[in-house]
PDB file of N, CA and C in Angstrom:
ATOM      1  N   MET A   1      33.576  64.674 113.029  1.00 67.00           N
ATOM      2  CA  MET A   1      32.852  65.386 111.993  1.00 67.00           C
ATOM      3  C   MET A   1      33.505  65.127 110.647  1.00 67.00           C
ATOM      4  N   SER A   2      32.673  65.037 109.655  1.00 73.00           N
ATOM      5  CA  SER A   2      33.190  64.794 108.313  1.00 73.00           C
ATOM      6  C   SER A   2      33.732  66.103 107.732  1.00 73.00           C
ATOM      7  N   PRO A   3      34.637  65.991 106.742  1.00 76.00           N
ATOM      8  CA  PRO A   3      35.205  67.200 106.128  1.00 76.00           C
ATOM      9  C   PRO A   3      34.136  68.100 105.496  1.00 76.00           C
ATOM     10  N   GLN A   4      33.089  67.491 104.939  1.00 78.00           N
ATOM     11  CA  GLN A   4      32.024  68.286 104.314  1.00 78.00           C
ATOM     12  C   GLN A   4      31.309  69.141 105.365  1.00 78.00           C
ATOM     13  N   ARG A   5      31.046  68.536 106.511  1.00 78.00           N
ATOM     14  CA  ARG A   5      30.340  69.250 107.574  1.00 78.00           C
ATOM     15  C   ARG A   5      31.198  70.396 108.114  1.00 78.00           C
ATOM     16  N   ARG A   6      32.498  70.176 108.209  1.00 79.00           N
ATOM     17  CA  ARG A   6      33.413  71.204 108.682  1.00 79.00           C
ATOM     18  C   ARG A   6      33.434  72.385 107.713  1.00 79.00           C
ATOM     19  N   GLN A   7      33.378  72.113 106.422  1.00 84.00           N
ATOM     20  CA  GLN A   7      33.340  73.179 105.421  1.00 84.00           C
ATOM     21  C   GLN A   7      32.050  73.978 105.537  1.00 84.00           C
ATOM     22  N   ASN A   8      30.940  73.300 105.812  1.00 90.00           N
ATOM     23  CA  ASN A   8      29.671  74.006 105.973  1.00 90.00           C
ATOM     24  C   ASN A   8      29.731  74.969 107.150  1.00 90.00           C
ATOM     25  N   TRP A   9      30.306  74.521 108.281  1.00 91.00           N
ATOM     26  CA  TRP A   9      30.407  75.388 109.444  1.00 91.00           C
ATOM     27  C   TRP A   9      31.328  76.570 109.166  1.00 91.00           C
ATOM     28  N   ARG A  10      32.370  76.344 108.410  1.00 92.00           N
ATOM     29  CA  ARG A  10      33.282  77.428 108.056  1.00 92.00           C
ATOM     30  C   ARG A  10      32.558  78.452 107.182  1.00 92.00           C
ATOM     31  N   PHE A  11      31.771  77.991 106.236  1.00 93.00           N
ATOM     32  CA  PHE A  11      30.995  78.884 105.370  1.00 93.00           C
ATOM     33  C   PHE A  11      29.996  79.696 106.193  1.00 93.00           C
ATOM     34  N   VAL A  12      29.300  79.027 107.113  1.00 94.00           N
ATOM     35  CA  VAL A  12      28.337  79.721 107.977  1.00 94.00           C
ATOM     36  C   VAL A  12      29.056  80.763 108.829  1.00 94.00           C
ATOM     37  N   GLY A  13      30.236  80.433 109.319  1.00 94.00           N
ATOM     38  CA  GLY A  13      31.010  81.381 110.119  1.00 94.00           C
ATOM     39  C   GLY A  13      31.444  82.595 109.320  1.00 94.00           C
ATOM     40  N   VAL A  14      31.897  82.372 108.095  1.00 95.00           N
ATOM     41  CA  VAL A  14      32.338  83.482 107.247  1.00 95.00           C
ATOM     42  C   VAL A  14      31.163  84.383 106.883  1.00 95.00           C
ATOM     43  N   VAL A  15      30.054  83.792 106.469  1.00 96.00           N
ATOM     44  CA  VAL A  15      28.878  84.587 106.095  1.00 96.00           C
ATOM     45  C   VAL A  15      28.326  85.317 107.319  1.00 96.00           C
ATOM     46  N   GLY A  16      28.263  84.650 108.456  1.00 97.00           N
ATOM     47  CA  GLY A  16      27.791  85.287 109.684  1.00 97.00           C
ATOM     48  C   GLY A  16      28.702  86.420 110.121  1.00 97.00           C
ATOM     49  N   GLY A  17      30.000  86.219 110.010  1.00 98.00           N
ATOM     50  CA  GLY A  17      30.956  87.276 110.353  1.00 98.00           C
ATOM     51  C   GLY A  17      30.837  88.473 109.433  1.00 98.00           C
ATOM     52  N   LEU A  18      30.651  88.219 108.154  1.00 98.00           N
ATOM     53  CA  LEU A  18      30.484  89.309 107.190  1.00 98.00           C
ATOM     54  C   LEU A  18      29.205  90.094 107.475  1.00 98.00           C
ATOM     55  N   PHE A  19      28.133  89.379 107.723  1.00 97.00           N
ATOM     56  CA  PHE A  19      26.854  90.012 108.036  1.00 97.00           C
ATOM     57  C   PHE A  19      26.953  90.830 109.330  1.00 97.00           C
ATOM     58  N   GLY A  20      27.593  90.270 110.338  1.00 97.00           N
ATOM     59  CA  GLY A  20      27.778  90.979 111.605  1.00 97.00           C
ATOM     60  C   GLY A  20      28.623  92.229 111.447  1.00 97.00           C
ATOM     61  N   THR A  21      29.670  92.155 110.636  1.00 97.00           N
ATOM     62  CA  THR A  21      30.524  93.314 110.393  1.00 97.00           C
ATOM     63  C   THR A  21      29.755  94.425 109.699  1.00 97.00           C
ATOM     64  N   ILE A  22      28.928  94.073 108.731  1.00 96.00           N
ATOM     65  CA  ILE A  22      28.119  95.075 108.030  1.00 96.00           C
ATOM     66  C   ILE A  22      27.138  95.734 108.995  1.00 96.00           C
ATOM     67  N   LEU A  23      26.477  94.940 109.828  1.00 95.00           N
ATOM     68  CA  LEU A  23      25.548  95.508 110.814  1.00 95.00           C
ATOM     69  C   LEU A  23      26.276  96.399 111.812  1.00 95.00           C
ATOM     70  N   LEU A  24      27.446  95.983 112.242  1.00 95.00           N
ATOM     71  CA  LEU A  24      28.224  96.778 113.179  1.00 95.00           C
ATOM     72  C   LEU A  24      28.646  98.110 112.554  1.00 95.00           C
ATOM     73  N   ALA A  25      28.961  98.103 111.265  1.00 95.00           N
ATOM     74  CA  ALA A  25      29.341  99.337 110.582  1.00 95.00           C
ATOM     75  C   ALA A  25      28.134 100.241 110.343  1.00 95.00           C
ATOM     76  N   LEU A  26      26.964  99.665 110.118  1.00 93.00           N
ATOM     77  CA  LEU A  26      25.768 100.464 109.849  1.00 93.00           C
ATOM     78  C   LEU A  26      25.137 101.050 111.106  1.00 93.00           C
ATOM     79  N   TYR A  27      25.394 100.479 112.265  1.00 93.00           N
ATOM     80  CA  TYR A  27      24.721 100.938 113.484  1.00 93.00           C
ATOM     81  C   TYR A  27      24.920 102.431 113.748  1.00 93.00           C
ATOM     82  N   PRO A  28      26.159 102.952 113.804  1.00 90.00           N
ATOM     83  CA  PRO A  28      26.293 104.382 114.110  1.00 90.00           C
ATOM     84  C   PRO A  28      25.840 105.295 112.974  1.00 90.00           C
ATOM     85  N   ILE A  29      25.730 104.766 111.764  1.00 90.00           N
ATOM     86  CA  ILE A  29      25.355 105.586 110.613  1.00 90.00           C
ATOM     87  C   ILE A  29      23.853 105.656 110.436  1.00 90.00           C
ATOM     88  N   ALA A  30      23.160 104.545 110.553  1.00 89.00           N
ATOM     89  CA  ALA A  30      21.740 104.497 110.213  1.00 89.00           C
ATOM     90  C   ALA A  30      20.826 104.164 111.379  1.00 89.00           C
ATOM     91  N   ILE A  31      21.219 103.257 112.234  1.00 88.00           N
ATOM     92  CA  ILE A  31      20.296 102.761 113.255  1.00 88.00           C
ATOM     93  C   ILE A  31      20.241 103.685 114.469  1.00 88.00           C
ATOM     94  N   GLN A  32      21.387 104.103 114.994  1.00 88.00           N
ATOM     95  CA  GLN A  32      21.407 104.929 116.195  1.00 88.00           C
ATOM     96  C   GLN A  32      20.725 106.282 115.987  1.00 88.00           C
ATOM     97  N   PRO A  33      20.957 107.011 114.889  1.00 85.00           N
ATOM     98  CA  PRO A  33      20.232 108.271 114.697  1.00 85.00           C
ATOM     99  C   PRO A  33      18.727 108.073 114.569  1.00 85.00           C
ATOM    100  N   TYR A  34      18.303 106.956 114.033  1.00 86.00           N
ATOM    101  CA  TYR A  34      16.871 106.678 113.907  1.00 86.00           C
ATOM    102  C   TYR A  34      16.241 106.445 115.279  1.00 86.00           C
ATOM    103  N   LEU A  35      16.959 105.768 116.163  1.00 89.00           N
ATOM    104  CA  LEU A  35      16.422 105.460 117.484  1.00 89.00           C
ATOM    105  C   LEU A  35      16.468 106.659 118.434  1.00 89.00           C
ATOM    106  N   ASP A  36      17.485 107.528 118.315  1.00 88.00           N
ATOM    107  CA  ASP A  36      17.619 108.681 119.210  1.00 88.00           C
ATOM    108  C   ASP A  36      17.928 109.919 118.379  1.00 88.00           C
ATOM    109  N   SER A  37      16.906 110.694 118.061  1.00 87.00           N
ATOM    110  CA  SER A  37      17.081 111.848 117.177  1.00 87.00           C
ATOM    111  C   SER A  37      17.375 113.144 117.923  1.00 87.00           C
ATOM    112  N   SER A  38      17.499 113.116 119.248  1.00 90.00           N
ATOM    113  CA  SER A  38      17.704 114.351 120.008  1.00 90.00           C
ATOM    114  C   SER A  38      19.031 115.025 119.651  1.00 90.00           C
ATOM    115  N   GLU A  39      20.073 114.259 119.416  1.00 88.00           N
ATOM    116  CA  GLU A  39      21.365 114.841 119.048  1.00 88.00           C
ATOM    117  C   GLU A  39      21.264 115.577 117.713  1.00 88.00           C
ATOM    118  N   TRP A  40      20.528 115.014 116.770  1.00 85.00           N
ATOM    119  CA  TRP A  40      20.393 115.636 115.460  1.00 85.00           C
ATOM    120  C   TRP A  40      19.530 116.891 115.531  1.00 85.00           C
ATOM    121  N   LYS A  41      18.540 116.903 116.420  1.00 88.00           N
ATOM    122  CA  LYS A  41      17.712 118.099 116.597  1.00 88.00           C
ATOM    123  C   LYS A  41      18.552 119.268 117.096  1.00 88.00           C
ATOM    124  N   THR A  42      19.406 119.011 118.092  1.00 92.00           N
ATOM    125  CA  THR A  42      20.244 120.091 118.619  1.00 92.00           C
ATOM    126  C   THR A  42      21.263 120.551 117.583  1.00 92.00           C
ATOM    127  N   THR A  43      21.782 119.635 116.779  1.00 89.00           N
ATOM    128  CA  THR A  43      22.718 120.011 115.719  1.00 89.00           C
ATOM    129  C   THR A  43      22.035 120.906 114.694  1.00 89.00           C
ATOM    130  N   GLN A  44      20.809 120.578 114.313  1.00 88.00           N
ATOM    131  CA  GLN A  44      20.073 121.403 113.359  1.00 88.00           C
ATOM    132  C   GLN A  44      19.774 122.778 113.930  1.00 88.00           C
ATOM    133  N   GLN A  45      19.390 122.843 115.198  1.00 90.00           N
ATOM    134  CA  GLN A  45      19.120 124.138 115.814  1.00 90.00           C
ATOM    135  C   GLN A  45      20.375 124.997 115.816  1.00 90.00           C
ATOM    136  N   HIS A  46      21.513 124.401 116.104  1.00 93.00           N
ATOM    137  CA  HIS A  46      22.773 125.143 116.141  1.00 93.00           C
ATOM    138  C   HIS A  46      23.178 125.637 114.748  1.00 93.00           C
ATOM    139  N   THR A  47      23.060 124.787 113.735  1.00 91.00           N
ATOM    140  CA  THR A  47      23.499 125.183 112.396  1.00 91.00           C
ATOM    141  C   THR A  47      22.528 126.144 111.719  1.00 91.00           C
ATOM    142  N   ARG A  48      21.253 126.097 112.070  1.00 88.00           N
ATOM    143  CA  ARG A  48      20.258 126.979 111.452  1.00 88.00           C
ATOM    144  C   ARG A  48      20.041 128.270 112.230  1.00 88.00           C
ATOM    145  N   LYS A  49      20.796 128.465 113.307  1.00 91.00           N
ATOM    146  CA  LYS A  49      20.603 129.621 114.164  1.00 91.00           C
ATOM    147  C   LYS A  49      20.827 130.938 113.411  1.00 91.00           C
ATOM    148  N   SER A  50      21.815 130.986 112.540  1.00 89.00           N
ATOM    149  CA  SER A  50      22.159 132.233 111.855  1.00 89.00           C
ATOM    150  C   SER A  50      21.397 132.429 110.544  1.00 89.00           C
ATOM    151  N   ILE A  51      20.527 131.511 110.168  1.00 85.00           N
ATOM    152  CA  ILE A  51      19.798 131.605 108.902  1.00 85.00           C
ATOM    153  C   ILE A  51      18.437 132.239 109.139  1.00 85.00           C
ATOM    154  N   VAL A  52      18.146 133.306 108.386  1.00 82.00           N
ATOM    155  CA  VAL A  52      16.822 133.926 108.434  1.00 82.00           C
ATOM    156  C   VAL A  52      15.981 133.241 107.365  1.00 82.00           C
ATOM    157  N   GLN A  53      14.948 132.519 107.777  1.00 76.00           N
ATOM    158  CA  GLN A  53      14.180 131.685 106.860  1.00 76.00           C
ATOM    159  C   GLN A  53      13.477 132.498 105.784  1.00 76.00           C
ATOM    160  N   GLU A  54      13.001 133.679 106.113  1.00 75.00           N
ATOM    161  CA  GLU A  54      12.271 134.485 105.134  1.00 75.00           C
ATOM    162  C   GLU A  54      13.172 134.936 103.986  1.00 75.00           C
ATOM    163  N   GLU A  55      14.477 135.134 104.256  1.00 78.00           N
ATOM    164  CA  GLU A  55      15.407 135.551 103.203  1.00 78.00           C
ATOM    165  C   GLU A  55      15.751 134.395 102.263  1.00 78.00           C
ATOM    166  N   VAL A  56      15.786 133.199 102.779  1.00 77.00           N
ATOM    167  CA  VAL A  56      16.214 132.033 102.006  1.00 77.00           C
ATOM    168  C   VAL A  56      15.047 131.382 101.281  1.00 77.00           C
ATOM    169  N   GLN A  57      13.863 131.449 101.860  1.00 73.00           N
ATOM    170  CA  GLN A  57      12.701 130.734 101.339  1.00 73.00           C
ATOM    171  C   GLN A  57      12.153 131.408 100.078  1.00 73.00           C
ATOM    172  N   PRO A  58      11.987 130.670  98.980  1.00 73.00           N
ATOM    173  CA  PRO A  58      11.372 131.240  97.780  1.00 73.00           C
ATOM    174  C   PRO A  58       9.915 131.617  98.055  1.00 73.00           C
ATOM    175  N   GLY A  59       9.407 132.571  97.317  1.00 72.00           N
ATOM    176  CA  GLY A  59       8.048 133.051  97.532  1.00 72.00           C
ATOM    177  C   GLY A  59       6.997 131.970  97.340  1.00 72.00           C
ATOM    178  N   GLY A  60       5.996 131.971  98.209  1.00 70.00           N
ATOM    179  CA  GLY A  60       4.887 131.041  98.089  1.00 70.00           C
ATOM    180  C   GLY A  60       5.140 129.651  98.635  1.00 70.00           C
ATOM    181  N   MET A  61       6.340 129.382  99.123  1.00 72.00           N
ATOM    182  CA  MET A  61       6.627 128.053  99.667  1.00 72.00           C
ATOM    183  C   MET A  61       6.607 128.114 101.186  1.00 72.00           C
ATOM    184  N   ARG A  62       6.281 126.993 101.805  1.00 72.00           N
ATOM    185  CA  ARG A  62       6.217 126.987 103.266  1.00 72.00           C
ATOM    186  C   ARG A  62       7.617 127.025 103.870  1.00 72.00           C
ATOM    187  N   VAL A  63       7.701 127.551 105.079  1.00 71.00           N
ATOM    188  CA  VAL A  63       8.970 127.691 105.779  1.00 71.00           C
ATOM    189  C   VAL A  63       9.404 126.321 106.289  1.00 71.00           C
ATOM    190  N   TRP A  64      10.695 126.162 106.521  1.00 71.00           N
ATOM    191  CA  TRP A  64      11.238 124.904 107.025  1.00 71.00           C
ATOM    192  C   TRP A  64      10.462 124.419 108.226  1.00 71.00           C
ATOM    193  N   SER A  65      10.337 123.127 108.334  1.00 73.00           N
ATOM    194  CA  SER A  65       9.707 122.543 109.515  1.00 73.00           C
ATOM    195  C   SER A  65      10.646 121.490 110.093  1.00 73.00           C
ATOM    196  N   ASP A  66      10.353 121.063 111.296  1.00 76.00           N
ATOM    197  CA  ASP A  66      11.167 120.062 111.971  1.00 76.00           C
ATOM    198  C   ASP A  66      10.936 118.702 111.311  1.00 76.00           C
ATOM    199  N   PRO A  67      11.947 118.104 110.675  1.00 75.00           N
ATOM    200  CA  PRO A  67      11.745 116.822 110.000  1.00 75.00           C
ATOM    201  C   PRO A  67      11.489 115.674 110.971  1.00 75.00           C
ATOM    202  N   PHE A  68      11.789 115.880 112.259  1.00 79.00           N
ATOM    203  CA  PHE A  68      11.596 114.820 113.239  1.00 79.00           C
ATOM    204  C   PHE A  68      10.250 114.925 113.946  1.00 79.00           C
ATOM    205  N   GLU A  69       9.517 115.997 113.684  1.00 79.00           N
ATOM    206  CA  GLU A  69       8.238 116.205 114.353  1.00 79.00           C
ATOM    207  C   GLU A  69       7.191 115.236 113.813  1.00 79.00           C
ATOM    208  N   ARG A  70       6.351 114.737 114.692  1.00 79.00           N
ATOM    209  CA  ARG A  70       5.292 113.817 114.263  1.00 79.00           C
ATOM    210  C   ARG A  70       4.219 114.593 113.512  1.00 79.00           C
ATOM    211  N   LYS A  71       3.636 113.948 112.528  1.00 76.00           N
ATOM    212  CA  LYS A  71       2.580 114.570 111.733  1.00 76.00           C
ATOM    213  C   LYS A  71       1.332 114.758 112.586  1.00 76.00           C
ATOM    214  N   LYS A  72       0.711 115.932 112.451  1.00 74.00           N
ATOM    215  CA  LYS A  72      -0.518 116.208 113.197  1.00 74.00           C
ATOM    216  C   LYS A  72      -1.706 115.751 112.390  1.00 74.00           C
ATOM    217  N   ARG A  73      -2.678 115.194 113.072  1.00 68.00           N
ATOM    218  CA  ARG A  73      -3.868 114.693 112.374  1.00 68.00           C
ATOM    219  C   ARG A  73      -4.968 115.693 112.393  1.00 68.00           C
TER     220      ARG A  73
END
């Protein structure tokens, strides 16, 4: 292999490694919660257990809803 070709493969390896590292870091932050929201639902139920919605909600506004619930048609 020529030196130029070896440099190209090194560049591809570095860019691919950087891209892979970014994806690996983003998976537990953005991708996994999007694919499986059940853990976040239980966390919200636990943290909102002691909150009375009528006391917190300003007048005339709708009460909190489940952000993971599908929209009804």
